[in-house]
Tab-separated table of C-alpha atoms in Angstrom:
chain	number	residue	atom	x	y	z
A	1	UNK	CA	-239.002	-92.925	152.220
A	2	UNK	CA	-235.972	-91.392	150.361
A	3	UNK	CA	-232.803	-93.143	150.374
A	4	UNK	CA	-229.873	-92.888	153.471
A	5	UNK	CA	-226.777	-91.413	151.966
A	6	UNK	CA	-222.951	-92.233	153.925
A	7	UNK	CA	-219.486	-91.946	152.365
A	8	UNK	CA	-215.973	-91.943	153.086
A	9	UNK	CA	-212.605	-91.376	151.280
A	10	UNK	CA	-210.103	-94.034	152.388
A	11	UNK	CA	-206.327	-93.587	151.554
A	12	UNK	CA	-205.700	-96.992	149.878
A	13	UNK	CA	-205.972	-98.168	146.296
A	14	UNK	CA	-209.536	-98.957	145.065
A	15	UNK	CA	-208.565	-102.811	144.421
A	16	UNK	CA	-207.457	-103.253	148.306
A	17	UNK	CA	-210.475	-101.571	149.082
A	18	UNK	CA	-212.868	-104.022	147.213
A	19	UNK	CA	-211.100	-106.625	148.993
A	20	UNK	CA	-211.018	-105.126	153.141
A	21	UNK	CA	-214.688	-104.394	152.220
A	22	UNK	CA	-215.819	-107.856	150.861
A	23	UNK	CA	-213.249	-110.542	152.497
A	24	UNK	CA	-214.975	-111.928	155.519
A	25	UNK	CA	-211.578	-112.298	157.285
A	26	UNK	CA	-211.770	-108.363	156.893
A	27	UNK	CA	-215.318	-107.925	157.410
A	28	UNK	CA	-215.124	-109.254	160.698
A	29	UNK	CA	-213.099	-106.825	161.965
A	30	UNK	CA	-214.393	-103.498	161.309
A	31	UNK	CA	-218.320	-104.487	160.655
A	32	UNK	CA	-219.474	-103.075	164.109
A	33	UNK	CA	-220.512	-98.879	164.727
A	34	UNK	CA	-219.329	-98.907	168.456
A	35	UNK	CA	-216.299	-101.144	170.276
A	36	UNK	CA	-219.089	-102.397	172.303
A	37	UNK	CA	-219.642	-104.723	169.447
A	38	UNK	CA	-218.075	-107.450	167.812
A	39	UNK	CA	-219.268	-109.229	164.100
A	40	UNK	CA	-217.705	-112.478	165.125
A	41	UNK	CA	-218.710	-114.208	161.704
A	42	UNK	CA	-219.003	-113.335	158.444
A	43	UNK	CA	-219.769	-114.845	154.788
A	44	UNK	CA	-220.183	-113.282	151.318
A	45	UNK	CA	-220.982	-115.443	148.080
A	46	UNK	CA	-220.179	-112.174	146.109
A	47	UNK	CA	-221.899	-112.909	142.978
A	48	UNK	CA	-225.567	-112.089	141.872
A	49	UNK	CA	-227.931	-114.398	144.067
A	50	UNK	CA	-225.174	-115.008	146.478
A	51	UNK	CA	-225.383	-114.492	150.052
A	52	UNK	CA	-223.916	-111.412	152.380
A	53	UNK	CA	-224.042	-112.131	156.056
A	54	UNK	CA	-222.726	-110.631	158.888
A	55	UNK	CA	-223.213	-111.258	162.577
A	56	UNK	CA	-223.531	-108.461	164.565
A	57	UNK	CA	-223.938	-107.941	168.485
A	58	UNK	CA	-223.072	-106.696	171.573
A	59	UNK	CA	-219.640	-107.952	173.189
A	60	UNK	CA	-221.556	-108.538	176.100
A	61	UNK	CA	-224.058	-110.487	174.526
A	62	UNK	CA	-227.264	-108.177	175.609
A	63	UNK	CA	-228.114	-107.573	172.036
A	64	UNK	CA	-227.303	-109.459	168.395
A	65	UNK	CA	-228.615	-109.725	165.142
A	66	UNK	CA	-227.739	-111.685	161.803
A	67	UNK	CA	-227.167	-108.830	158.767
A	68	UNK	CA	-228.682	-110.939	155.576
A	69	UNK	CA	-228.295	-109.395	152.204
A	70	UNK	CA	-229.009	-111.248	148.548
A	71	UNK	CA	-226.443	-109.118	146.011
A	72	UNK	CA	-228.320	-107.510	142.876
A	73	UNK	CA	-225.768	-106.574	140.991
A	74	UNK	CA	-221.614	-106.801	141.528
A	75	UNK	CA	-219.089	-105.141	139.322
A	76	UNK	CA	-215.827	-105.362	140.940
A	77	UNK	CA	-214.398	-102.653	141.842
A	78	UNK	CA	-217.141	-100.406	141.407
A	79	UNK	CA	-220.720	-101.001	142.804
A	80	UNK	CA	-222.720	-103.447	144.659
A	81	UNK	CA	-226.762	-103.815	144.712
A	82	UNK	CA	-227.982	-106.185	147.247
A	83	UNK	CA	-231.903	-106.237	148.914
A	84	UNK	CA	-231.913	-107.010	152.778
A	85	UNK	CA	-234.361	-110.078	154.037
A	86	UNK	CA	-237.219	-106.986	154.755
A	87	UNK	CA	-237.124	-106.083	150.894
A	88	UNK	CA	-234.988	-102.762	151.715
A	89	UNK	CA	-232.198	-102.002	148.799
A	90	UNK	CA	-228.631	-100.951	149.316
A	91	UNK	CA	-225.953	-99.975	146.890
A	92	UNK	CA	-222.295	-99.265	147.753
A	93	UNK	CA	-220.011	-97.440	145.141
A	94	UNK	CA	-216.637	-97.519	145.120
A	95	UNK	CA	-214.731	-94.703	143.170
A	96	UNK	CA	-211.266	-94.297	142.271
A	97	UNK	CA	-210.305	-90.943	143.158
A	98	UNK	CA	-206.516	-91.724	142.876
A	99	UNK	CA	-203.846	-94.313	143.300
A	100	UNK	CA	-203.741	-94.316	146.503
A	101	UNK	CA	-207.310	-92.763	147.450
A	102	UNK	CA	-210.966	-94.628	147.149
A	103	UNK	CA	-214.382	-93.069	148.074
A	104	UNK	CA	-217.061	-95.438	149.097
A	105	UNK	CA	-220.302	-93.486	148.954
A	106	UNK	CA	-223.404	-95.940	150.385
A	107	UNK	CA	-227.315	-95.979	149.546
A	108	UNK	CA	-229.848	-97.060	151.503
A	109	UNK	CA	-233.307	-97.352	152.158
A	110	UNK	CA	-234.144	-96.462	155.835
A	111	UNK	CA	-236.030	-98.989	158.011
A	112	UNK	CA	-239.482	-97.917	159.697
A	113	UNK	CA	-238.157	-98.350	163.851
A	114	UNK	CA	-235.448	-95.956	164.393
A	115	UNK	CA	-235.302	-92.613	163.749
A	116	UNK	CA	-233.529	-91.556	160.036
A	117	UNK	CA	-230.728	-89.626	161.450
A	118	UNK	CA	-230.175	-92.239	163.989
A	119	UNK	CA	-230.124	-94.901	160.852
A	120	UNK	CA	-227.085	-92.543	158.935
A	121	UNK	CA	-225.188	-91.888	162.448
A	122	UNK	CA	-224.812	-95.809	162.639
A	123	UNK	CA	-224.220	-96.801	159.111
A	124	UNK	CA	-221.726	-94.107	159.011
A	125	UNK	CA	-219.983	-94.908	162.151
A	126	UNK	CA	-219.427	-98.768	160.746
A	127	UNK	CA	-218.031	-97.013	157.583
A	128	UNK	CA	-215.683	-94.850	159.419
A	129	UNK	CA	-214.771	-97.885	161.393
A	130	UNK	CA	-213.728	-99.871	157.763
A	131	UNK	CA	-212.321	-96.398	156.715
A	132	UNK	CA	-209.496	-96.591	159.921
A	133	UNK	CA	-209.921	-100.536	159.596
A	134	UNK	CA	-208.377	-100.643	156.010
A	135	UNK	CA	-205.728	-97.047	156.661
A	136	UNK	CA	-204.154	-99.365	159.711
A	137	UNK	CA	-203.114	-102.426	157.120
A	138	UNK	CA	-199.615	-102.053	155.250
């Protein structure tokens, strides 16, 4: 299946964006597509072999799930590789457009239970969710 493209342009500079992306005290707080859901924990050994994981579920508790990814490849301040626990690959790109301005584009390879479209609509929700997450912090 062909790769899942998302991206956003975020109005901060790209070195506060590495961090609000990668920080767990960040990542809790805008890792989640809907305000139905919460990531109440978070880790991220950000070096290659280390550890990314991110609870996710529903603030009601109906629904959860752990997000488990072993990094690839990190360059600060410009890409991450990492392969979820099913084998799938993602890469995240971060490009200085500006000073003040940062696109994160995202790649990644669709799972086989939900519909593609349904896959990008979520994936780009949570990244519009860090995009307002990281504008809101002075």
């Amino acid at each position: 299946m062909q790769q899942i493209t998302i991206q956003t342009d975020i109005n901060k500079p790209i070195d506060q964006v590495w961090d609000y992306f990668n920080n767990p005290k960040h990542i809790v707080n805008w890792n989640f597509a809907h305000e139905s859901w919460e990531c109440p924990s978070a880790s991220n050994d950000l070096e290659i072999g280390g550890k990314l994981s991110a609870r996710m579920q529903a603030k009601d508790g109906s629904f959860g799930f752990d997000f488990v990814g072993i990094y690839d490849e990190v360059k600060p301040n410009q890409t991450l590789k990492y392969h979820l626990e099913d084998g799938r690959k993602v890469e995240v790109i971060f490009e200085k457009l500006s000073d003040d301005k940062t696109r994160v584009t995202e790649n990644f390879d669709p799972e086989n239970q939900n519909p593609v479209e349904f896959q990008k609509n979520g994936w780009q929700a949570i990244l519009d969710n860090f995009k307002n997450y990281s504008e809101s912090l002075k």
